[in-house]
PDB file of N, CA, C and O in Angstrom:
ATOM      1  N   MET Q   1     112.779  97.936 100.549  1.00 51.00           N
ATOM      2  CA  MET Q   1     111.255  98.254 100.130  1.00 51.00           C
ATOM      3  C   MET Q   1     110.427  98.134 101.373  1.00 51.00           C
ATOM      4  O   MET Q   1     110.101  97.479 102.065  1.00 51.00           O
ATOM      5  N   LYS Q   2     109.642  99.523 101.268  1.00 68.00           N
ATOM      6  CA  LYS Q   2     108.644  99.786 102.205  1.00 68.00           C
ATOM      7  C   LYS Q   2     107.296  99.141 102.169  1.00 68.00           C
ATOM      8  O   LYS Q   2     106.953  99.043 100.802  1.00 68.00           O
ATOM      9  N   ALA Q   3     106.933  98.399 102.850  1.00 77.00           N
ATOM     10  CA  ALA Q   3     105.497  97.919 102.814  1.00 77.00           C
ATOM     11  C   ALA Q   3     104.145  99.110 102.210  1.00 77.00           C
ATOM     12  O   ALA Q   3     104.281 100.326 102.922  1.00 77.00           O
ATOM     13  N   LYS Q   4     103.215  98.587 101.610  1.00 79.00           N
ATOM     14  CA  LYS Q   4     102.366  99.265 101.173  1.00 79.00           C
ATOM     15  C   LYS Q   4     101.299  99.741 102.509  1.00 79.00           C
ATOM     16  O   LYS Q   4     101.227  98.572 103.304  1.00 79.00           O
ATOM     17  N   LYS Q   5     100.988 100.548 102.372  1.00 85.00           N
ATOM     18  CA  LYS Q   5      99.092 100.974 103.514  1.00 85.00           C
ATOM     19  C   LYS Q   5      98.510 100.160 102.731  1.00 85.00           C
ATOM     20  O   LYS Q   5      98.151 100.199 101.795  1.00 85.00           O
ATOM     21  N   PRO Q   6      97.660  99.637 103.301  1.00 83.00           N
ATOM     22  CA  PRO Q   6      96.088  99.375 102.919  1.00 83.00           C
ATOM     23  C   PRO Q   6      95.225 100.085 101.910  1.00 83.00           C
ATOM     24  O   PRO Q   6      94.913  99.765 101.038  1.00 83.00           O
ATOM     25  N   SER Q   7      95.770 101.179 102.130  1.00 83.00           N
ATOM     26  CA  SER Q   7      94.996 102.192 101.677  1.00 83.00           C
ATOM     27  C   SER Q   7      95.193 102.511  99.995  1.00 83.00           C
ATOM     28  O   SER Q   7      94.737 103.181  99.165  1.00 83.00           O
ATOM     29  N   ASP Q   8      96.697 102.095  99.682  1.00 85.00           N
ATOM     30  CA  ASP Q   8      97.596 102.544  98.824  1.00 85.00           C
ATOM     31  C   ASP Q   8      97.386 101.026  97.944  1.00 85.00           C
ATOM     32  O   ASP Q   8      97.691 100.994  96.647  1.00 85.00           O
ATOM     33  N   MET Q   9      96.465 100.089  98.409  1.00 86.00           N
ATOM     34  CA  MET Q   9      96.667  98.628  97.738  1.00 86.00           C
ATOM     35  C   MET Q   9      95.199  99.070  96.921  1.00 86.00           C
ATOM     36  O   MET Q   9      94.413  99.136  96.778  1.00 86.00           O
ATOM     37  N   SER Q  10      95.205  97.748  95.614  1.00 89.00           N
ATOM     38  CA  SER Q  10      94.118  97.746  95.018  1.00 89.00           C
ATOM     39  C   SER Q  10      93.342  96.282  95.802  1.00 89.00           C
ATOM     40  O   SER Q  10      93.884  96.123  96.633  1.00 89.00           O
ATOM     41  N   LEU Q  11      92.124  96.233  95.330  1.00 90.00           N
ATOM     42  CA  LEU Q  11      91.394  95.364  96.106  1.00 90.00           C
ATOM     43  C   LEU Q  11      91.542  93.989  95.593  1.00 90.00           C
ATOM     44  O   LEU Q  11      91.646  93.111  96.824  1.00 90.00           O
ATOM     45  N   GLU Q  12      92.540  93.684  94.371  1.00 92.00           N
ATOM     46  CA  GLU Q  12      93.080  92.369  94.352  1.00 92.00           C
ATOM     47  C   GLU Q  12      94.149  92.096  95.376  1.00 92.00           C
ATOM     48  O   GLU Q  12      94.462  90.933  95.686  1.00 92.00           O
ATOM     49  N   GLU Q  13      94.775  93.170  95.789  1.00 92.00           N
ATOM     50  CA  GLU Q  13      95.742  92.976  96.650  1.00 92.00           C
ATOM     51  C   GLU Q  13      95.574  92.869  97.657  1.00 92.00           C
ATOM     52  O   GLU Q  13      96.113  91.905  98.843  1.00 92.00           O
ATOM     53  N   LEU Q  14      94.866  93.580  98.047  1.00 92.00           N
ATOM     54  CA  LEU Q  14      94.131  93.588  99.625  1.00 92.00           C
ATOM     55  C   LEU Q  14      93.636  92.260  99.726  1.00 92.00           C
ATOM     56  O   LEU Q  14      94.037  91.591 100.803  1.00 92.00           O
ATOM     57  N   LEU Q  15      92.861  91.639  98.766  1.00 93.00           N
ATOM     58  CA  LEU Q  15      92.113  90.366  98.971  1.00 93.00           C
ATOM     59  C   LEU Q  15      93.292  88.844  99.069  1.00 93.00           C
ATOM     60  O   LEU Q  15      93.423  88.594  99.657  1.00 93.00           O
ATOM     61  N   GLN Q  16      94.471  89.249  98.178  1.00 95.00           N
ATOM     62  CA  GLN Q  16      95.531  88.480  98.265  1.00 95.00           C
ATOM     63  C   GLN Q  16      96.586  88.562  99.286  1.00 95.00           C
ATOM     64  O   GLN Q  16      96.529  87.486 100.171  1.00 95.00           O
ATOM     65  N   LYS Q  17      96.605  89.550  99.872  1.00 94.00           N
ATOM     66  CA  LYS Q  17      97.358  89.786 101.201  1.00 94.00           C
ATOM     67  C   LYS Q  17      96.266  89.339 102.562  1.00 94.00           C
ATOM     68  O   LYS Q  17      97.040  88.702 103.483  1.00 94.00           O
ATOM     69  N   GLU Q  18      94.900  89.486 102.510  1.00 95.00           N
ATOM     70  CA  GLU Q  18      94.256  89.165 103.137  1.00 95.00           C
ATOM     71  C   GLU Q  18      94.465  87.465 103.761  1.00 95.00           C
ATOM     72  O   GLU Q  18      94.598  86.997 104.632  1.00 95.00           O
ATOM     73  N   LYS Q  19      94.328  86.561 102.456  1.00 97.00           N
ATOM     74  CA  LYS Q  19      94.492  85.674 102.079  1.00 97.00           C
ATOM     75  C   LYS Q  19      96.025  85.030 103.027  1.00 97.00           C
ATOM     76  O   LYS Q  19      95.525  84.095 103.761  1.00 97.00           O
ATOM     77  N   MET Q  20      96.939  85.614 102.490  1.00 96.00           N
ATOM     78  CA  MET Q  20      98.267  85.467 102.776  1.00 96.00           C
ATOM     79  C   MET Q  20      98.221  85.329 104.795  1.00 96.00           C
ATOM     80  O   MET Q  20      98.997  84.828 105.037  1.00 96.00           O
ATOM     81  N   ILE Q  21      98.017  86.595 105.015  1.00 95.00           N
ATOM     82  CA  ILE Q  21      98.033  86.749 106.510  1.00 95.00           C
ATOM     83  C   ILE Q  21      97.222  85.747 107.519  1.00 95.00           C
ATOM     84  O   ILE Q  21      97.639  85.272 108.420  1.00 95.00           O
ATOM     85  N   LYS Q  22      96.204  85.416 106.803  1.00 97.00           N
ATOM     86  CA  LYS Q  22      95.190  84.513 107.460  1.00 97.00           C
ATOM     87  C   LYS Q  22      96.062  82.907 107.241  1.00 97.00           C
ATOM     88  O   LYS Q  22      95.643  82.134 108.415  1.00 97.00           O
ATOM     89  N   VAL Q  23      96.852  82.764 106.504  1.00 97.00           N
ATOM     90  CA  VAL Q  23      97.359  81.515 106.198  1.00 97.00           C
ATOM     91  C   VAL Q  23      98.331  81.546 107.172  1.00 97.00           C
ATOM     92  O   VAL Q  23      98.949  80.459 107.901  1.00 97.00           O
ATOM     93  N   ALA Q  24      99.242  82.977 107.568  1.00 96.00           N
ATOM     94  CA  ALA Q  24     100.555  82.676 108.277  1.00 96.00           C
ATOM     95  C   ALA Q  24     100.247  82.883 109.730  1.00 96.00           C
ATOM     96  O   ALA Q  24     100.312  82.328 110.773  1.00 96.00           O
ATOM     97  N   ILE Q  25      98.644  83.689 110.091  1.00 97.00           N
ATOM     98  CA  ILE Q  25      98.118  83.268 111.561  1.00 97.00           C
ATOM     99  C   ILE Q  25      98.021  82.259 111.786  1.00 97.00           C
ATOM    100  O   ILE Q  25      98.445  81.315 113.044  1.00 97.00           O
ATOM    101  N   TYR Q  26      97.237  81.473 111.301  1.00 97.00           N
ATOM    102  CA  TYR Q  26      96.913  79.791 111.482  1.00 97.00           C
ATOM    103  C   TYR Q  26      98.023  79.066 111.520  1.00 97.00           C
ATOM    104  O   TYR Q  26      98.061  78.215 112.283  1.00 97.00           O
ATOM    105  N   SER Q  27      99.174  79.308 110.943  1.00 97.00           N
ATOM    106  CA  SER Q  27     100.331  78.414 110.984  1.00 97.00           C
ATOM    107  C   SER Q  27     101.130  78.976 111.841  1.00 97.00           C
ATOM    108  O   SER Q  27     101.773  77.779 112.916  1.00 97.00           O
ATOM    109  N   LEU Q  28     101.476  79.816 112.289  1.00 96.00           N
ATOM    110  CA  LEU Q  28     101.882  80.268 113.628  1.00 96.00           C
ATOM    111  C   LEU Q  28     100.924  80.191 114.759  1.00 96.00           C
ATOM    112  O   LEU Q  28     101.638  79.681 115.864  1.00 96.00           O
ATOM    113  N   ILE Q  29     100.229  80.003 114.749  1.00 96.00           N
ATOM    114  CA  ILE Q  29      99.302  79.380 115.924  1.00 96.00           C
ATOM    115  C   ILE Q  29      99.386  77.980 116.016  1.00 96.00           C
ATOM    116  O   ILE Q  29      99.666  77.443 117.061  1.00 96.00           O
ATOM    117  N   ALA Q  30      99.167  77.394 115.025  1.00 97.00           N
ATOM    118  CA  ALA Q  30      99.538  75.745 114.572  1.00 97.00           C
ATOM    119  C   ALA Q  30     100.869  75.458 115.314  1.00 97.00           C
ATOM    120  O   ALA Q  30     101.353  74.278 116.459  1.00 97.00           O
ATOM    121  N   LEU Q  31     101.801  75.805 115.007  1.00 95.00           N
ATOM    122  CA  LEU Q  31     103.094  75.731 115.296  1.00 95.00           C
ATOM    123  C   LEU Q  31     103.200  75.914 116.450  1.00 95.00           C
ATOM    124  O   LEU Q  31     103.973  75.682 117.432  1.00 95.00           O
ATOM    125  N   ASN Q  32     102.946  77.237 117.252  1.00 95.00           N
ATOM    126  CA  ASN Q  32     103.015  78.027 118.352  1.00 95.00           C
ATOM    127  C   ASN Q  32     102.045  76.671 119.526  1.00 95.00           C
ATOM    128  O   ASN Q  32     102.886  76.070 120.626  1.00 95.00           O
ATOM    129  N   ILE Q  33     101.524  76.333 119.254  1.00 95.00           N
ATOM    130  CA  ILE Q  33     100.703  74.928 120.128  1.00 95.00           C
ATOM    131  C   ILE Q  33     101.282  73.816 119.875  1.00 95.00           C
ATOM    132  O   ILE Q  33     101.828  73.348 121.068  1.00 95.00           O
ATOM    133  N   ILE Q  34     102.101  73.369 119.382  1.00 95.00           N
ATOM    134  CA  ILE Q  34     103.056  72.200 118.882  1.00 95.00           C
ATOM    135  C   ILE Q  34     104.137  72.322 119.589  1.00 95.00           C
ATOM    136  O   ILE Q  34     104.415  71.493 120.617  1.00 95.00           O
ATOM    137  N   LEU Q  35     104.799  73.569 119.580  1.00 93.00           N
ATOM    138  CA  LEU Q  35     105.629  73.960 120.474  1.00 93.00           C
ATOM    139  C   LEU Q  35     105.365  73.982 122.163  1.00 93.00           C
ATOM    140  O   LEU Q  35     106.385  73.361 122.534  1.00 93.00           O
ATOM    141  N   LEU Q  36     104.572  74.560 121.999  1.00 93.00           N
ATOM    142  CA  LEU Q  36     104.301  74.526 123.779  1.00 93.00           C
ATOM    143  C   LEU Q  36     103.804  73.073 124.525  1.00 93.00           C
ATOM    144  O   LEU Q  36     104.299  72.975 125.135  1.00 93.00           O
ATOM    145  N   ILE Q  37     103.165  72.180 123.569  1.00 94.00           N
ATOM    146  CA  ILE Q  37     103.217  70.877 123.842  1.00 94.00           C
ATOM    147  C   ILE Q  37     104.614  69.985 124.156  1.00 94.00           C
ATOM    148  O   ILE Q  37     104.785  69.599 125.154  1.00 94.00           O
ATOM    149  N   ALA Q  38     105.355  70.466 122.972  1.00 92.00           N
ATOM    150  CA  ALA Q  38     106.556  69.609 123.271  1.00 92.00           C
ATOM    151  C   ALA Q  38     107.319  70.537 124.295  1.00 92.00           C
ATOM    152  O   ALA Q  38     108.481  69.794 125.076  1.00 92.00           O
ATOM    153  N   VAL Q  39     107.426  71.445 124.637  1.00 92.00           N
ATOM    154  CA  VAL Q  39     108.120  72.227 125.514  1.00 92.00           C
ATOM    155  C   VAL Q  39     107.757  71.761 127.254  1.00 92.00           C
ATOM    156  O   VAL Q  39     108.354  71.580 128.024  1.00 92.00           O
ATOM    157  N   ILE Q  40     106.333  71.846 127.361  1.00 91.00           N
ATOM    158  CA  ILE Q  40     105.673  70.905 128.347  1.00 91.00           C
ATOM    159  C   ILE Q  40     106.155  69.482 128.492  1.00 91.00           C
ATOM    160  O   ILE Q  40     106.546  69.193 129.709  1.00 91.00           O
ATOM    161  N   PHE Q  41     106.252  68.680 127.326  1.00 92.00           N
ATOM    162  CA  PHE Q  41     106.680  67.573 127.640  1.00 92.00           C
ATOM    163  C   PHE Q  41     108.252  67.380 127.649  1.00 92.00           C
ATOM    164  O   PHE Q  41     108.179  66.701 128.657  1.00 92.00           O
ATOM    165  N   LEU Q  42     109.004  68.432 127.224  1.00 90.00           N
ATOM    166  CA  LEU Q  42     109.946  68.256 127.984  1.00 90.00           C
ATOM    167  C   LEU Q  42     110.299  68.935 129.154  1.00 90.00           C
ATOM    168  O   LEU Q  42     111.470  68.115 129.904  1.00 90.00           O
ATOM    169  N   PHE Q  43     109.357  69.896 129.865  1.00 90.00           N
ATOM    170  CA  PHE Q  43     109.673  70.178 131.206  1.00 90.00           C
ATOM    171  C   PHE Q  43     109.154  68.952 131.826  1.00 90.00           C
ATOM    172  O   PHE Q  43     110.220  69.003 133.245  1.00 90.00           O
ATOM    173  N   VAL Q  44     108.323  68.272 131.634  1.00 92.00           N
ATOM    174  CA  VAL Q  44     108.035  66.889 132.798  1.00 92.00           C
ATOM    175  C   VAL Q  44     108.994  66.193 132.496  1.00 92.00           C
ATOM    176  O   VAL Q  44     109.343  65.512 133.452  1.00 92.00           O
ATOM    177  N   LYS Q  45     109.876  65.725 131.542  1.00 92.00           N
ATOM    178  CA  LYS Q  45     111.021  64.771 131.037  1.00 92.00           C
ATOM    179  C   LYS Q  45     112.182  65.192 132.109  1.00 92.00           C
ATOM    180  O   LYS Q  45     112.719  64.658 132.981  1.00 92.00           O
ATOM    181  N   LYS Q  46     112.732  66.282 131.573  1.00 89.00           N
ATOM    182  CA  LYS Q  46     114.042  66.965 131.885  1.00 89.00           C
ATOM    183  C   LYS Q  46     114.229  68.306 132.964  1.00 89.00           C
ATOM    184  O   LYS Q  46     115.092  68.288 133.426  1.00 89.00           O
ATOM    185  N   GLY Q  47     113.324  68.871 132.981  1.00 87.00           N
ATOM    186  CA  GLY Q  47     113.138  70.076 133.712  1.00 87.00           C
ATOM    187  C   GLY Q  47     112.932  71.389 133.061  1.00 87.00           C
ATOM    188  O   GLY Q  47     112.954  71.337 132.154  1.00 87.00           O
ATOM    189  N   PHE Q  48     113.295  72.327 133.863  1.00 84.00           N
ATOM    190  CA  PHE Q  48     113.283  73.502 133.184  1.00 84.00           C
ATOM    191  C   PHE Q  48     114.358  73.545 132.201  1.00 84.00           C
ATOM    192  O   PHE Q  48     115.319  73.160 131.855  1.00 84.00           O
ATOM    193  N   SER Q  49     113.364  74.811 130.889  1.00 82.00           N
ATOM    194  CA  SER Q  49     114.637  74.906 129.835  1.00 82.00           C
ATOM    195  C   SER Q  49     114.343  75.825 129.173  1.00 82.00           C
ATOM    196  O   SER Q  49     113.457  76.704 129.330  1.00 82.00           O
ATOM    197  N   ALA Q  50     115.026  76.404 128.432  1.00 84.00           N
ATOM    198  CA  ALA Q  50     115.804  77.529 128.229  1.00 84.00           C
ATOM    199  C   ALA Q  50     114.519  77.985 126.668  1.00 84.00           C
ATOM    200  O   ALA Q  50     113.801  78.623 126.448  1.00 84.00           O
ATOM    201  N   LEU Q  51     114.066  76.468 126.291  1.00 84.00           N
ATOM    202  CA  LEU Q  51     113.217  76.424 125.316  1.00 84.00           C
ATOM    203  C   LEU Q  51     111.870  76.828 125.568  1.00 84.00           C
ATOM    204  O   LEU Q  51     110.691  77.016 124.788  1.00 84.00           O
ATOM    205  N   PHE Q  52     111.701  77.028 126.908  1.00 86.00           N
ATOM    206  CA  PHE Q  52     110.498  77.439 127.575  1.00 86.00           C
ATOM    207  C   PHE Q  52     109.703  78.914 127.142  1.00 86.00           C
ATOM    208  O   PHE Q  52     108.692  78.914 126.553  1.00 86.00           O
ATOM    209  N   VAL Q  53     110.713  79.555 126.363  1.00 90.00           N
ATOM    210  CA  VAL Q  53     110.189  81.033 126.052  1.00 90.00           C
ATOM    211  C   VAL Q  53     109.805  81.064 124.499  1.00 90.00           C
ATOM    212  O   VAL Q  53     109.492  82.170 124.347  1.00 90.00           O
ATOM    213  N   VAL Q  54     110.102  80.051 123.923  1.00 89.00           N
ATOM    214  CA  VAL Q  54     110.225  80.399 122.313  1.00 89.00           C
ATOM    215  C   VAL Q  54     108.872  80.390 122.143  1.00 89.00           C
ATOM    216  O   VAL Q  54     108.267  81.430 121.090  1.00 89.00           O
ATOM    217  N   PRO Q  55     107.682  79.610 122.787  1.00 89.00           N
ATOM    218  CA  PRO Q  55     106.386  80.004 122.057  1.00 89.00           C
ATOM    219  C   PRO Q  55     105.439  81.069 122.578  1.00 89.00           C
ATOM    220  O   PRO Q  55     104.930  81.648 121.972  1.00 89.00           O
ATOM    221  N   PHE Q  56     106.024  81.472 123.562  1.00 90.00           N
ATOM    222  CA  PHE Q  56     105.738  83.043 124.168  1.00 90.00           C
ATOM    223  C   PHE Q  56     106.154  84.042 123.552  1.00 90.00           C
ATOM    224  O   PHE Q  56     105.941  85.120 123.658  1.00 90.00           O
ATOM    225  N   SER Q  57     107.730  83.941 123.138  1.00 92.00           N
ATOM    226  CA  SER Q  57     108.241  85.040 122.121  1.00 92.00           C
ATOM    227  C   SER Q  57     107.224  85.047 120.600  1.00 92.00           C
ATOM    228  O   SER Q  57     107.537  86.219 119.911  1.00 92.00           O
ATOM    229  N   MET Q  58     106.741  83.905 120.253  1.00 92.00           N
ATOM    230  CA  MET Q  58     106.111  84.173 118.983  1.00 92.00           C
ATOM    231  C   MET Q  58     104.693  84.823 119.327  1.00 92.00           C
ATOM    232  O   MET Q  58     104.107  84.784 118.267  1.00 92.00           O
ATOM    233  N   VAL Q  59     104.229  84.650 120.274  1.00 94.00           N
ATOM    234  CA  VAL Q  59     102.644  85.539 120.705  1.00 94.00           C
ATOM    235  C   VAL Q  59     102.696  87.201 119.969  1.00 94.00           C
ATOM    236  O   VAL Q  59     101.816  87.629 119.231  1.00 94.00           O
ATOM    237  N   PRO Q  60     103.920  87.888 120.017  1.00 95.00           N
ATOM    238  CA  PRO Q  60     103.855  89.526 119.470  1.00 95.00           C
ATOM    239  C   PRO Q  60     103.594  89.275 118.013  1.00 95.00           C
ATOM    240  O   PRO Q  60     102.768  90.001 117.350  1.00 95.00           O
ATOM    241  N   ILE Q  61     103.980  88.416 117.442  1.00 95.00           N
ATOM    242  CA  ILE Q  61     104.219  88.215 115.966  1.00 95.00           C
ATOM    243  C   ILE Q  61     102.740  88.138 115.755  1.00 95.00           C
ATOM    244  O   ILE Q  61     102.342  88.653 114.326  1.00 95.00           O
ATOM    245  N   ILE Q  62     102.064  86.983 116.203  1.00 95.00           N
ATOM    246  CA  ILE Q  62     100.765  86.398 116.138  1.00 95.00           C
ATOM    247  C   ILE Q  62     100.262  87.832 116.187  1.00 95.00           C
ATOM    248  O   ILE Q  62      98.761  88.181 115.322  1.00 95.00           O
ATOM    249  N   ILE Q  63      99.636  88.484 117.193  1.00 96.00           N
ATOM    250  CA  ILE Q  63      99.285  90.052 117.366  1.00 96.00           C
ATOM    251  C   ILE Q  63      99.429  90.978 116.094  1.00 96.00           C
ATOM    252  O   ILE Q  63      98.384  91.798 116.136  1.00 96.00           O
ATOM    253  N   ILE Q  64     100.727  90.649 116.079  1.00 95.00           N
ATOM    254  CA  ILE Q  64     100.731  91.906 114.791  1.00 95.00           C
ATOM    255  C   ILE Q  64     100.082  91.569 113.380  1.00 95.00           C
ATOM    256  O   ILE Q  64      99.370  92.352 112.748  1.00 95.00           O
ATOM    257  N   ASN Q  65     100.438  90.625 113.079  1.00 95.00           N
ATOM    258  CA  ASN Q  65      99.837  90.355 111.671  1.00 95.00           C
ATOM    259  C   ASN Q  65      97.847  89.787 112.122  1.00 95.00           C
ATOM    260  O   ASN Q  65      97.449  90.318 111.120  1.00 95.00           O
ATOM    261  N   SER Q  66      97.483  89.620 113.418  1.00 96.00           N
ATOM    262  CA  SER Q  66      95.833  90.178 113.524  1.00 96.00           C
ATOM    263  C   SER Q  66      95.799  91.379 113.216  1.00 96.00           C
ATOM    264  O   SER Q  66      94.496  91.889 113.134  1.00 96.00           O
ATOM    265  N   ASN Q  67      96.497  92.466 113.969  1.00 95.00           N
ATOM    266  CA  ASN Q  67      96.164  93.809 114.030  1.00 95.00           C
ATOM    267  C   ASN Q  67      95.893  94.386 112.220  1.00 95.00           C
ATOM    268  O   ASN Q  67      95.398  95.265 111.811  1.00 95.00           O
ATOM    269  N   SER Q  68      97.218  93.463 111.290  1.00 94.00           N
ATOM    270  CA  SER Q  68      97.357  93.941 110.101  1.00 94.00           C
ATOM    271  C   SER Q  68      96.027  93.538 109.218  1.00 94.00           C
ATOM    272  O   SER Q  68      95.342  93.372 108.324  1.00 94.00           O
ATOM    273  N   LEU Q  69      95.597  92.448 109.879  1.00 95.00           N
ATOM    274  CA  LEU Q  69      94.531  91.806 109.077  1.00 95.00           C
ATOM    275  C   LEU Q  69      93.292  92.436 109.296  1.00 95.00           C
ATOM    276  O   LEU Q  69      92.330  92.346 108.427  1.00 95.00           O
ATOM    277  N   LYS Q  70      92.821  92.920 110.682  1.00 96.00           N
ATOM    278  CA  LYS Q  70      92.123  93.683 110.995  1.00 96.00           C
ATOM    279  C   LYS Q  70      92.203  95.209 109.804  1.00 96.00           C
ATOM    280  O   LYS Q  70      90.682  95.550 109.407  1.00 96.00           O
ATOM    281  N   GLU Q  71      92.827  95.307 109.938  1.00 94.00           N
ATOM    282  CA  GLU Q  71      92.985  97.038 108.867  1.00 94.00           C
ATOM    283  C   GLU Q  71      92.696  96.581 107.133  1.00 94.00           C
ATOM    284  O   GLU Q  71      91.860  97.503 106.982  1.00 94.00           O
ATOM    285  N   ILE Q  72      93.274  95.148 106.856  1.00 94.00           N
ATOM    286  CA  ILE Q  72      92.893  94.964 105.499  1.00 94.00           C
ATOM    287  C   ILE Q  72      91.436  94.643 105.379  1.00 94.00           C
ATOM    288  O   ILE Q  72      90.800  95.146 104.238  1.00 94.00           O
ATOM    289  N   LYS Q  73      90.809  94.005 106.597  1.00 94.00           N
ATOM    290  CA  LYS Q  73      89.357  93.720 106.640  1.00 94.00           C
ATOM    291  C   LYS Q  73      88.570  94.986 106.641  1.00 94.00           C
ATOM    292  O   LYS Q  73      87.783  95.431 105.899  1.00 94.00           O
ATOM    293  N   LYS Q  74      88.714  96.101 107.270  1.00 94.00           N
ATOM    294  CA  LYS Q  74      88.190  97.356 107.459  1.00 94.00           C
ATOM    295  C   LYS Q  74      88.452  98.017 106.202  1.00 94.00           C
ATOM    296  O   LYS Q  74      87.760  98.490 105.541  1.00 94.00           O
ATOM    297  N   GLU Q  75      89.428  97.741 105.249  1.00 93.00           N
ATOM    298  CA  GLU Q  75      89.744  98.595 104.320  1.00 93.00           C
ATOM    299  C   GLU Q  75      88.803  98.082 103.264  1.00 93.00           C
ATOM    300  O   GLU Q  75      88.361  98.631 101.962  1.00 93.00           O
ATOM    301  N   ILE Q  76      88.717  96.714 103.036  1.00 92.00           N
ATOM    302  CA  ILE Q  76      88.039  95.954 102.440  1.00 92.00           C
ATOM    303  C   ILE Q  76      86.687  96.446 102.194  1.00 92.00           C
ATOM    304  O   ILE Q  76      85.658  96.474 101.458  1.00 92.00           O
ATOM    305  N   ALA Q  77      86.002  96.366 103.561  1.00 93.00           N
ATOM    306  CA  ALA Q  77      84.670  96.483 103.900  1.00 93.00           C
ATOM    307  C   ALA Q  77      84.363  98.055 103.267  1.00 93.00           C
ATOM    308  O   ALA Q  77      83.444  98.714 103.028  1.00 93.00           O
ATOM    309  N   LEU Q  78      85.329  98.910 103.802  1.00 92.00           N
ATOM    310  CA  LEU Q  78      85.067 100.442 103.392  1.00 92.00           C
ATOM    311  C   LEU Q  78      84.912 100.139 101.608  1.00 92.00           C
ATOM    312  O   LEU Q  78      84.130 101.293 101.206  1.00 92.00           O
ATOM    313  N   ARG Q  79      85.865  99.851 101.202  1.00 88.00           N
ATOM    314  CA  ARG Q  79      85.648  99.875  99.705  1.00 88.00           C
ATOM    315  C   ARG Q  79      84.383  98.981  98.861  1.00 88.00           C
ATOM    316  O   ARG Q  79      83.953  99.510  97.751  1.00 88.00           O
ATOM    317  N   ASN Q  80      83.675  98.367  99.557  1.00 86.00           N
ATOM    318  CA  ASN Q  80      82.915  96.960  99.047  1.00 86.00           C
ATOM    319  C   ASN Q  80      81.523  97.909  99.108  1.00 86.00           C
ATOM    320  O   ASN Q  80      80.554  97.559  98.935  1.00 86.00           O
ATOM    321  N   SER Q  81      81.639  99.153 100.384  1.00 77.00           N
ATOM    322  CA  SER Q  81      80.191  99.750 100.366  1.00 77.00           C
ATOM    323  C   SER Q  81      79.901 100.920  99.789  1.00 77.00           C
ATOM    324  O   SER Q  81      80.464 101.393  99.153  1.00 77.00           O
TER     325      SER Q  81
END
């Protein structure tokens, strides 16, 4: 199933998607901070680990979701004006 573009969605769908993406972004940021703290703690205790790249590999996912949120907000503003 292909994802709909914001211009093809109703206003209710846009608002619901905006809310869902905000929750996802905040959750990912919180988890990323927790992972970064855990990795730093492990680095101090045992030295370098391959887990060090995990928090940094999640950053593109956060950026993609942020860009989607911007598009949705732009579409909502366009429809409300």
